Amino acid sequence: MTSNDPPASPTAEAGHILPAAHFDALLTLLHEDGFDVRGPRVQGGALEIGKLPNAAALPQGCSATQEPGAWRLQHTGTPAWFGITHGGMSWKALLHPARTRLWSAERTADGFSVHEDAGPAKPFAFIGVRACDLRAIAVQDNVLQRGPYVDAVYNARRNGAFLVTVDCAEPSGTCFCVSMGSGPAAGSGYDLALTELDAGSASHRFLVRTGSRAGEAVVQRLGLCEATHQDSASAKAIVEGASARMGRSMDATAARATLSANRESPHWQDVAQRCLSCGNCTMVCPTCFCTTVEDTSDLSGDIAERWRLWDSCFTFGFTHVAGGTVRESAGARYRHWISHKLLNLHEQFDESGCVGCGRCITWCPVGIDITAEVAALPQDVS
Amino acid sequence: MTEPLKTLAVWKFASCDGCQLSILDCEDELLAIAGAIRIANFTEASSHVIDGPYDLSLVEGSITTAHDAERIREVRAQSRFLVTIGACATAGGIQALRNFADVAEYRRVVYARPDYIETLATSTPIAQHVKVDFELRGCPIDKRQLLEVLSAYLHHRKPVISTESVCTECKRRGNPCVMVAHGTPCLGPVTQAGCGAICPAFNRGCYGCFGPMESPNAASLADRMAQLGMTEPELQRVFRTFNAGAAAFRAEGERHGR
Ligand code: SF4
Ligand code: SF4
Ligand code: SF4
């Protein structure tokens, strides 16, 4: 193809249009297809991911400000349905749950029997996945599904999940997806990608791009009209506007060299003065995947259970071996964490472990900022 | 071959009885406890006392009198395994506030006949007096953790008791952080897990009932709480509650209030 002349009228290349008034048709279809439909919900002054019965349950009229150590819900009355970027909870909570019982065992007359818990009864449909979080799901896919060891819990929850993304119009003060190449428009891996257009007007609608056969089938069954190039241009402008308003930035390539060159920097001691080793950054990070297992038995000794929990590299237990804890200082623990995100994952999986969502910055109780800590290290001049 | 049941004794020192009540609060599990261990000496529950020695002693309360400092040695001598339960036994409790004050003056203010009162100038944890095999934190202790310690003891395994921050439990539970989302000061980042992050689940900051976590950075948290509007006396006060005598909280309390 050589000519880039846009066709005069509607074209499937530009995507399709889902009028806001018909958004519930999408949700109904997914419910009828047997999906467990989840989306952003405002609860108790925070944004969570909950069951999404209909569009009215979306955080319409709400925004949020984010800065290091602070997330505040604002009832701005914005007409946008997806006006809040994200909260502390990510889709990780559903795909790679914080606590899972791996199995239980019961003593029997002639030994013992083992029971494994079944996976979720229904596949998930996620509504409103942000571009950074879509990348984060891909990072976890690589770690938990694509290696030689497939994680059964993740696999059961991830397979068959239907992902509907929403491009960001208003990035938060801690977002830096542009630096990490992950947003603000969804890359690949979605079933449907939405861009919210003209909220608050009679023509409030969503531009819909399809990213999979399953997505195409849904668009067809909904009977959506094709979008115009004008719609695409509007969506592009929204994404460009968001790109220009990133709260933060980081030179991801330079960061790798900087971290390699600063293993022994005194700056880690400076971080240690501030870092609480509380583990919040790892828990909210949508790519952090580490877990620990706990074995318990009941009083009678007849029942034993093995549970798997989110672990954190900020704890002593994480590197506890015979003789003690390897990373005893908070500086060593923070250095490990930031290096794993920005440097080591490249070596292992050929991609960054950070997607620039900014959660670790916002949800750190003392506001330690991954972008600022990298910037504070002496640059590698070699 | 069935082994005879191990024997259990529960002892009280300076305390409010709350932790002992947590044992009785295991309503659904009480029969299982009674079936797994012989409750030989638990006067809060029964006046029927079987003489020691005992396989396992649970000790509640702190040492605040010369008499108790003697008595804990006798308890230790009668116990094969000794577990302290609760903030009083593990850190000196709320009564360790006396460690920062003049006890003679307290005595005059509180009692009509101060000359009747015999007390030490300090409230100290059991581990400062005798060897302790395991410390179970909390004010009061958490009943699931107590059952875990009992089960682990009975089945010769290490109890699964985390020494990490309350934040790890808080996040796993899916609570939105009250510090970040509401600006509410919270001791969770410097406090040991165990309660299940109850207070943040009800939009309150953590009060530090389980004492300092494994690597507490109380100074950094206090700086942040000051930014959120806490005054110096308030900062001193939050570190001077049930675990005022625990090293990290005591040190941070001493940094503030002046
Ligand atoms: S390291 Fe921080 S900014 Fe990067 S993906 Fe994790 S939480 Fe988001
Ligand atoms: S960087 Fe922040 S969130 Fe992470 S462990 Fe340190 S204080 Fe906690
Ligand atoms: S509410 Fe408290 S315990 Fe929970 S994450 Fe925030 S600081 Fe930690």
XYZ file of C-alpha atoms and ligand atoms in Angstrom:
664
model
C 0.000 0.000 0.000
C 1.464 3.345 -0.984
C -1.316 5.847 -0.735
C -2.158 7.233 2.671
C -5.129 9.173 1.437
C -7.893 8.666 3.952
C -11.115 7.329 2.497
C -13.844 9.955 2.561
C -16.235 8.200 4.878
C -16.516 5.614 7.598
C -13.908 2.889 7.690
C -13.351 -0.112 9.923
C -9.663 0.796 9.901
C -10.488 3.740 12.108
C -12.371 1.430 14.446
C -15.961 1.511 15.522
C -18.128 3.713 17.658
C -19.871 2.653 20.850
C -22.294 5.381 21.885
C -22.152 5.973 25.654
C -25.894 5.310 25.736
C -25.156 1.763 24.551
C -22.278 1.039 26.902
C -24.536 -1.181 28.958
C -25.110 -3.357 25.884
C -21.410 -4.232 25.985
C -21.549 -5.067 29.680
C -24.743 -7.091 29.257
C -23.212 -9.067 26.410
C -20.161 -9.890 28.516
C -22.322 -10.881 31.473
C -24.468 -13.077 29.228
C -21.358 -14.706 27.818
C -20.558 -15.828 31.343
C -17.824 -13.352 32.246
C -17.146 -12.077 35.740
C -17.121 -8.399 34.751
C -14.885 -6.119 36.813
C -14.136 -2.436 36.582
C -13.173 0.668 38.525
C -15.506 1.502 41.423
C -15.335 4.291 43.965
C -15.647 2.865 47.456
C -14.932 4.538 50.783
C -13.112 7.483 49.263
C -10.798 5.331 47.155
C -10.835 3.650 43.770
C -11.103 -0.105 43.798
C -11.737 -2.767 41.220
C -15.099 -4.332 41.779
C -17.979 -6.106 40.114
C -19.350 -3.899 37.384
C -23.091 -4.480 36.937
C -23.632 -1.514 34.602
C -22.163 1.747 33.371
C -23.848 3.731 36.140
C -21.492 1.990 38.594
C -18.443 3.535 36.921
C -16.764 6.414 38.795
C -18.635 9.015 36.801
C -18.076 12.572 37.979
C -14.934 11.693 39.918
C -11.287 12.505 39.475
C -8.279 11.947 41.651
C -5.075 13.804 42.306
C -1.907 11.806 42.764
C 1.414 12.934 44.125
C 4.168 11.215 46.076
C 2.505 9.696 49.148
C -0.959 11.091 48.433
C -4.029 10.043 46.441
C -7.151 12.140 46.805
C -10.575 11.504 45.393
C -12.168 14.614 43.899
C -15.844 14.951 43.120
C -15.217 17.296 40.234
C -18.407 16.465 38.413
C -16.345 15.762 35.303
C -18.635 14.312 32.667
C -16.036 11.645 31.855
C -16.844 8.108 32.933
C -13.212 7.126 33.076
C -11.891 10.356 34.573
C -9.880 8.661 37.333
C -6.722 7.070 36.033
C -6.177 4.386 38.627
C -6.123 3.575 42.334
C -3.700 1.541 44.404
C -5.346 -1.734 43.503
C -4.333 -3.205 40.174
C -5.684 -6.129 38.141
C -2.897 -8.130 39.747
C -5.205 -8.563 42.743
C -7.488 -10.681 40.533
C -5.000 -12.464 38.267
C -2.288 -13.110 40.842
C -4.244 -12.969 44.116
C -2.729 -11.737 47.367
C -3.680 -14.897 49.263
C -4.457 -18.271 47.695
C -4.770 -21.665 49.273
C -2.694 -23.960 47.100
C -3.916 -27.164 48.679
C -5.141 -28.716 51.879
C -4.514 -32.196 53.188
C -6.535 -34.294 55.573
C -5.472 -37.303 57.575
C -7.398 -40.445 56.629
C -7.575 -43.918 58.128
C -4.785 -45.147 55.876
C -2.691 -42.018 55.239
C -3.851 -38.666 53.976
C -5.733 -37.132 51.085
C -4.874 -33.889 49.297
C -7.419 -31.427 47.916
C -6.585 -28.692 45.471
C -8.794 -25.631 45.242
C -10.545 -25.047 41.941
C -9.796 -21.894 39.978
C -12.407 -19.178 39.459
C -15.744 -20.384 38.191
C -15.995 -17.753 35.453
C -13.433 -16.062 33.218
C -12.810 -12.382 33.969
C -13.717 -9.448 31.780
C -11.812 -6.321 32.801
C -13.296 -2.962 31.856
C -11.130 0.152 31.910
C -7.638 -1.349 31.916
C -5.115 1.475 31.483
C -2.316 1.173 28.940
C 0.346 0.869 31.654
C -1.616 -1.879 33.357
C -2.062 -3.739 30.071
C 1.741 -3.756 29.760
C 1.983 -4.888 33.373
C -0.287 -7.851 32.635
C 2.029 -8.714 29.724
C 5.032 -8.584 32.077
C 3.324 -10.982 34.466
C 2.304 -13.193 31.518
C 5.973 -13.450 30.583
C 7.059 -14.337 34.082
C 4.201 -16.561 35.162
C 3.022 -18.173 31.925
C 5.703 -18.109 29.260
C 8.702 -19.528 31.072
C 9.518 -23.175 31.626
C 7.330 -23.127 34.744
C 3.721 -22.140 34.222
C 2.036 -20.795 37.332
C -1.189 -22.789 37.637
C -3.058 -20.200 39.730
C -2.247 -17.346 37.363
C -2.863 -19.479 34.304
C -6.349 -20.458 35.442
C -7.276 -16.830 36.090
C -5.590 -15.296 33.083
C -6.728 -17.700 30.376
C -9.923 -16.586 28.717
C -9.832 -13.147 30.328
C -11.375 -10.457 28.127
C -9.532 -7.143 28.360
C -11.159 -3.820 27.562
C -8.740 -0.926 27.835
C -9.412 2.801 28.072
C -6.855 5.307 26.828
C -5.897 7.971 29.348
C -7.021 11.530 28.821
C -5.794 12.920 32.134
C -2.617 11.311 33.433
C -1.967 11.615 37.134
C 0.828 13.528 38.793
C 2.861 10.373 39.257
C 2.354 8.819 35.801
C 5.308 8.294 33.453
C 4.086 5.686 30.972
C 5.444 7.728 28.044
C 8.968 7.299 29.426
C 8.455 3.564 29.740
C 6.835 3.207 26.324
C 3.662 1.741 27.737
C 1.000 4.441 27.262
C -1.116 6.496 27.422
C -2.732 4.603 24.492
C -3.035 0.847 24.815
C -0.405 -1.102 22.926
C -1.051 -4.736 22.135
C -2.748 -7.494 24.046
C -6.230 -6.059 24.477
C -9.463 -7.448 23.115
C -11.065 -4.030 22.833
C -9.405 -0.634 23.254
C -11.626 2.341 24.000
C -11.065 6.063 23.814
C -13.714 8.177 25.510
C -14.886 11.019 23.260
C -16.996 14.128 23.888
C -18.087 13.230 27.398
C -20.871 15.473 28.643
C -22.309 16.081 25.187
C -25.110 14.357 23.304
C -22.470 12.610 21.225
C -20.640 11.088 24.210
C -19.140 7.962 22.658
C -16.230 5.572 22.677
C -13.915 4.882 19.795
C -13.435 1.113 19.785
C -10.375 -0.612 18.352
C -10.271 -4.397 18.213
C -7.189 -6.365 19.136
C -8.365 -9.959 18.906
C -10.857 -12.264 17.224
C -12.885 -12.262 20.434
C -12.932 -8.463 20.355
C -14.006 -8.416 16.695
C -16.827 -10.836 17.439
C -18.114 -8.606 20.227
C -18.046 -5.542 17.971
C -19.968 -7.458 15.336
C -22.570 -8.766 17.721
C -23.091 -5.287 19.132
C -23.629 -4.065 15.586
C -21.402 -1.041 16.088
C -21.091 1.598 13.371
C -17.726 2.237 11.852
C -15.797 5.234 13.085
C -14.819 8.164 10.897
C -11.349 9.561 10.494
C -12.622 12.499 12.459
C -13.230 10.148 15.417
C -9.711 8.746 15.081
C -8.268 12.225 14.936
C -10.144 13.193 18.113
C -8.856 10.094 19.877
C -5.323 10.803 18.705
C -5.543 14.355 20.022
C -6.678 13.081 23.417
C -3.763 10.688 23.646
C -1.286 13.316 22.468
C -2.625 15.745 25.034
C -2.206 13.159 27.761
C 1.325 12.355 26.579
C 2.235 16.003 26.938
C 0.916 16.170 30.502
C 2.791 13.272 32.121
C 3.343 13.910 35.812
C 6.853 12.497 35.720
C 9.519 11.267 33.376
C 12.519 8.977 33.404
C 15.204 8.173 30.880
C 14.696 4.417 31.017
C 17.775 3.599 28.931
C 20.072 5.822 30.941
C 18.552 4.418 34.141
C 19.959 0.977 33.335
C 23.483 2.310 32.978
C 23.061 4.523 36.025
C 21.948 1.658 38.221
C 24.736 -0.615 36.983
C 27.297 2.051 37.759
C 26.000 2.888 41.221
C 25.833 -0.358 43.118
C 27.897 1.138 45.949
C 26.591 4.701 45.826
C 26.174 6.446 49.201
C 22.776 7.482 47.868
C 21.330 4.133 49.011
C 22.017 5.220 52.576
C 20.073 8.379 51.911
C 17.089 6.332 50.698
C 17.421 4.112 53.770
C 16.902 7.162 55.996
C 13.475 7.623 54.439
C 12.361 4.123 53.394
C 10.105 2.380 55.923
C 10.647 -1.119 54.464
C 6.878 -1.342 54.703
C 6.544 -3.149 51.380
C 3.711 -1.017 50.037
C 5.559 -0.268 46.787
C 5.879 -3.953 45.953
C 2.297 -4.747 46.890
C 0.847 -2.018 44.654
C 3.261 -2.560 41.775
C 1.305 -4.316 39.021
C 4.389 -6.205 37.824
C 5.788 -7.351 41.204
C 5.095 -11.063 41.286
C 7.006 -12.513 44.247
C 5.192 -14.810 46.625
C 5.927 -16.808 49.729
C 4.229 -19.944 51.038
C 2.985 -20.634 54.530
C 2.172 -24.082 55.861
C -0.263 -24.438 58.722
C -1.911 -27.256 60.601
C -4.898 -27.267 62.894
C -4.871 -28.136 66.601
C -5.700 -31.798 66.019
C -2.940 -32.163 63.433
C -5.454 -33.805 61.109
C -5.688 -30.947 58.619
C -2.805 -29.102 56.990
C -2.945 -26.256 54.483
C -0.486 -24.545 52.180
C -1.180 -20.894 51.417
C 0.568 -18.630 48.969
C 0.865 -14.914 49.762
C 2.283 -11.849 48.041
C 5.789 -11.435 49.377
C 7.918 -8.300 49.397
C 11.656 -7.899 48.890
C 11.557 -5.282 51.671
C 11.135 -7.918 54.385
C 13.844 -9.785 56.258
C 12.176 -13.083 55.459
C 12.639 -12.531 51.722
C 16.368 -13.173 51.883
C 16.474 -15.190 55.069
C 18.847 -18.132 54.732
C 20.724 -20.238 57.264
C 22.746 -17.728 59.226
C 20.484 -14.751 58.765
C 19.095 -12.186 56.361
C 21.159 -11.318 53.296
C 19.846 -7.791 52.700
C 19.932 -6.378 56.181
C 19.992 -2.670 55.360
C 17.027 -0.773 53.977
C 19.392 0.712 51.390
C 20.290 -2.736 50.074
C 16.637 -3.683 49.926
C 15.616 -0.553 48.026
C 18.565 -0.940 45.656
C 17.519 -4.495 44.959
C 13.934 -3.485 44.270
C 14.672 -0.571 41.961
C 17.363 -2.586 40.153
C 14.982 -5.468 39.616
C 12.397 -3.136 38.139
C 14.585 -1.064 35.858
C 17.604 -3.223 35.110
C 17.491 -6.900 35.982
C 14.188 -7.748 34.344
C 15.689 -6.617 31.047
C 18.385 -9.215 31.420
C 15.928 -11.953 32.270
C 12.904 -11.123 30.137
C 14.141 -8.520 27.691
C 11.778 -5.858 28.945
C 11.433 -3.401 31.767
C 9.844 -4.452 35.037
C 8.439 -0.948 35.339
C 5.548 0.261 33.202
C 5.468 3.786 34.610
C 2.104 3.530 36.372
C 3.409 5.601 39.297
C 1.648 3.513 41.960
C 4.808 2.933 43.964
C 5.271 6.718 44.141
C 1.705 7.559 45.101
C 1.197 4.696 47.550
C 4.531 4.951 49.350
C 3.504 6.362 52.749
C 6.577 8.620 52.713
C 6.430 9.410 49.000
C 9.680 7.834 47.801
C 9.757 8.448 44.054
C 11.387 5.904 41.743
C 11.995 8.582 39.089
C 13.578 10.970 41.590
C 15.793 8.272 43.105
C 17.171 7.350 39.689
C 17.720 11.023 38.906
C 19.519 11.518 42.221
C 22.160 8.902 41.386
C 25.329 10.115 39.667
C 24.863 9.568 35.931
C 27.045 6.969 34.302
C 29.609 8.929 32.269
C 31.494 5.992 30.764
C 0.839 -45.429 70.744
C -0.875 -42.352 72.090
C 1.173 -39.770 73.902
C -0.403 -38.281 77.022
C -1.761 -34.782 76.408
C 0.660 -31.929 77.019
C -0.270 -29.688 79.927
C -0.997 -25.980 79.663
C -0.781 -23.263 82.324
C -1.839 -19.643 81.915
C -0.290 -17.019 84.199
C -1.198 -13.441 84.908
C 1.136 -10.594 85.871
C 0.418 -6.846 85.621
C -2.219 -6.759 82.898
C -5.889 -6.237 82.127
C -6.756 -9.927 81.462
C -7.613 -9.086 77.858
C -5.181 -11.592 76.395
C -6.419 -14.387 78.649
C -9.916 -13.474 77.539
C -8.731 -13.915 73.948
C -8.195 -17.565 74.827
C -11.757 -17.847 76.104
C -12.851 -15.888 73.057
C -11.781 -18.875 70.893
C -15.363 -20.061 71.431
C -15.581 -22.289 68.380
C -12.133 -23.729 68.973
C -12.258 -24.111 72.768
C -13.336 -27.740 72.588
C -10.571 -28.456 70.102
C -8.065 -26.785 72.425
C -9.333 -28.814 75.374
C -9.074 -31.933 73.237
C -5.522 -31.223 72.153
C -3.944 -30.002 75.380
C -4.732 -30.517 79.036
C -5.641 -27.190 80.606
C -3.954 -27.747 83.967
C -3.790 -24.267 85.431
C -5.952 -21.440 84.101
C -7.629 -19.714 87.016
C -9.405 -17.205 84.810
C -11.336 -20.179 83.391
C -11.419 -22.691 86.234
C -10.503 -22.797 89.922
C -9.476 -26.420 89.475
C -5.685 -26.331 89.407
C -3.368 -29.240 88.733
C 0.139 -28.894 90.120
C 3.090 -28.312 87.811
C 5.464 -28.687 86.158
C 3.741 -27.756 82.910
C 4.691 -28.437 79.318
C 3.569 -25.054 78.049
C 3.030 -21.813 79.938
C 1.333 -18.767 78.472
C 2.310 -15.668 80.409
C 0.269 -12.486 80.329
C 1.357 -9.232 81.953
C 4.484 -7.308 82.851
C 6.703 -7.194 85.918
C 5.854 -4.222 88.127
C 6.487 -5.493 91.656
C 9.380 -7.176 93.461
C 7.012 -10.027 94.282
C 6.198 -10.600 90.600
C 9.889 -10.490 89.713
C 10.268 -13.462 92.047
C 7.087 -15.214 90.919
C 8.072 -15.208 87.225
C 11.199 -17.183 88.145
C 9.016 -19.791 89.807
C 6.788 -19.916 86.731
C 9.821 -20.350 84.503
C 11.132 -23.138 86.697
C 7.833 -24.997 86.358
C 7.525 -24.543 82.577
C 9.192 -26.548 79.830
C 8.184 -24.030 77.165
C 7.235 -20.452 77.988
C 5.358 -18.143 75.625
C 4.606 -14.554 76.562
C 1.332 -13.175 75.239
C 0.418 -9.551 74.657
C 1.983 -6.113 74.798
C 2.318 -6.138 78.612
C 4.342 -9.337 78.648
C 6.365 -8.547 75.527
C 6.977 -4.806 75.992
C 5.805 -3.757 79.454
C 2.348 -2.650 78.326
C 0.605 0.683 78.816
C 1.854 0.615 82.414
C 5.388 1.103 81.067
C 4.427 4.788 80.822
C 5.675 4.889 84.394
C 9.158 4.303 82.991
C 9.087 7.903 81.794
C 7.602 9.358 84.976
C 7.935 9.566 88.745
C 6.097 6.546 90.178
C 5.997 7.987 93.714
C 4.068 10.931 92.363
C 1.635 8.683 90.443
C 1.075 6.774 93.664
C 0.230 9.949 95.581
C -2.154 11.180 92.906
C -3.997 7.898 92.347
C -4.295 6.184 95.733
C -5.944 7.368 98.948
C -3.365 5.418 100.966
C -0.197 5.426 98.846
C 1.653 3.747 101.694
C -0.351 0.567 100.969
C 1.137 0.341 97.480
C 4.350 -1.516 96.861
C 5.578 -1.167 93.320
C 8.696 -0.996 91.209
C 9.646 2.198 89.406
C 9.373 0.413 86.053
C 7.141 -1.990 84.133
C 9.272 -4.459 82.232
C 8.637 -7.310 79.797
C 8.975 -10.904 80.952
C 11.993 -11.485 78.701
C 13.971 -9.025 80.819
C 13.590 -11.399 83.764
C 13.595 -14.959 82.452
C 14.262 -16.824 79.228
C 11.245 -16.676 76.926
C 10.788 -19.257 74.170
C 8.372 -17.290 72.013
C 6.749 -13.849 72.175
C 3.244 -13.354 70.810
C 2.509 -9.688 70.293
C -0.660 -7.644 70.426
C -2.953 -5.628 72.649
C -4.769 -7.872 72.870
C -3.290 -10.861 71.055
C -5.043 -12.112 67.944
C -6.880 -15.372 68.527
C -5.914 -16.861 65.135
C -2.277 -16.204 65.991
C -2.734 -17.819 69.394
C -4.259 -20.920 67.796
C -1.364 -20.970 65.327
C 1.204 -20.850 68.147
C -0.615 -23.635 70.021
C -0.918 -25.788 66.882
C 2.729 -25.227 65.981
C 3.816 -26.107 69.513
C 1.734 -29.272 69.560
C 2.974 -30.432 66.168
C 6.634 -29.501 66.620
C 6.828 -26.884 63.915
C 7.755 -23.233 63.735
C 4.748 -20.946 64.183
C 3.839 -18.913 61.104
C 3.938 -15.494 62.759
C 5.012 -12.634 60.527
C 7.372 -9.935 61.766
C 6.698 -7.731 58.722
C 4.756 -4.465 58.698
C 0.993 -4.176 59.132
C 1.047 -2.674 55.608
C 1.737 -6.085 54.079
C -1.477 -7.434 55.625
C -3.303 -4.223 54.831
C -2.458 -4.433 51.140
C -3.128 -8.152 50.869
C -6.510 -7.497 52.398
C -7.141 -4.839 49.745
C -7.595 -1.888 52.107
C -7.009 1.487 50.525
C -4.163 3.062 52.538
C -5.587 5.596 54.995
C -2.359 7.617 55.027
C -2.239 7.971 51.269
C -5.946 8.124 50.441
C -7.101 10.227 53.401
C -4.023 11.752 55.024
C -4.771 9.876 58.263
C -1.612 9.185 60.308
C -1.041 5.440 60.630
C 1.547 3.436 62.560
C 1.122 0.456 60.211
C 4.477 0.883 58.431
C 6.431 0.540 61.695
C 4.138 -1.956 63.421
C 4.333 -5.726 63.288
C 1.599 -7.550 61.393
C -0.747 -9.900 63.194
C -4.049 -8.118 63.679
C -5.032 -8.462 60.022
C -4.953 -4.654 59.566
C -8.265 -4.188 61.345
C -8.081 -0.448 61.927
C -7.227 0.585 58.355
C -10.075 -1.688 57.216
C -12.336 0.661 59.200
C -10.610 3.791 57.898
C -8.599 4.354 61.080
C -4.874 4.629 61.334
C -3.011 1.769 63.030
C -2.438 2.352 66.770
C 0.638 0.126 66.966
C -0.904 -2.567 69.175
C 1.510 -5.226 67.919
C 4.650 -3.228 68.644
C 7.611 -2.464 66.372
C 8.018 -4.540 63.182
C 11.303 -6.207 62.269
C 13.039 -3.134 60.817
C 11.131 -0.091 62.076
C 12.024 3.347 60.726
C 9.915 5.313 63.172
C 11.814 8.562 62.580
C 10.905 8.667 58.893
C 7.273 7.850 59.613
C 7.157 10.535 62.312
C 8.512 13.087 59.833
C 5.694 12.176 57.469
C 3.068 12.329 60.227
C 4.367 15.787 61.140
C 3.858 16.834 57.513
C 0.299 15.520 57.812
C -0.239 17.915 60.700
C 0.715 16.085 63.877
C 2.204 18.240 66.609
C 5.228 17.257 68.701
C 3.141 16.236 71.753
C 0.841 14.210 69.478
C 3.838 12.465 67.937
C 5.100 11.541 71.369
C 1.672 10.313 72.322
C 1.202 7.942 69.370
C 4.441 6.160 70.222
C 3.589 6.051 73.918
C 0.687 3.668 74.105
C 0.562 -0.109 74.650
C 4.107 -0.641 73.410
C 5.671 2.521 74.859
C 8.451 0.445 76.382
C 9.464 -1.334 73.139
C 12.879 -0.030 72.082
C 11.985 1.558 68.725
C 8.805 3.194 70.012
C 10.474 4.354 73.226
C 13.307 5.986 71.266
C 10.888 7.733 68.909
C 8.692 8.897 71.786
C 11.754 10.406 73.416
C 12.569 12.378 70.249
C 9.271 14.231 70.432
C 7.114 16.191 72.804
C 9.550 18.846 73.820
S 7.835 0.234 39.723
Fe 6.306 1.746 40.337
S 5.849 2.926 38.468
Fe 6.912 1.046 37.851
S 5.273 -0.403 37.375
Fe 5.840 -0.755 39.541
S 4.449 0.561 40.712
Fe 4.344 1.234 38.584
S 9.871 2.729 49.122
Fe 8.082 3.491 50.265
S 6.482 1.948 49.966
Fe 8.452 0.986 49.414
S 9.138 -0.028 51.314
Fe 10.089 2.018 51.269
S 8.645 3.337 52.419
Fe 7.524 1.449 51.919
S -3.327 2.153 56.072
Fe -1.570 2.047 57.454
S -1.142 -0.141 57.583
Fe -2.392 0.143 55.756
S -0.915 0.445 54.058
Fe -1.443 2.465 54.845
S 0.161 2.957 56.294
Fe 0.219 0.735 55.979
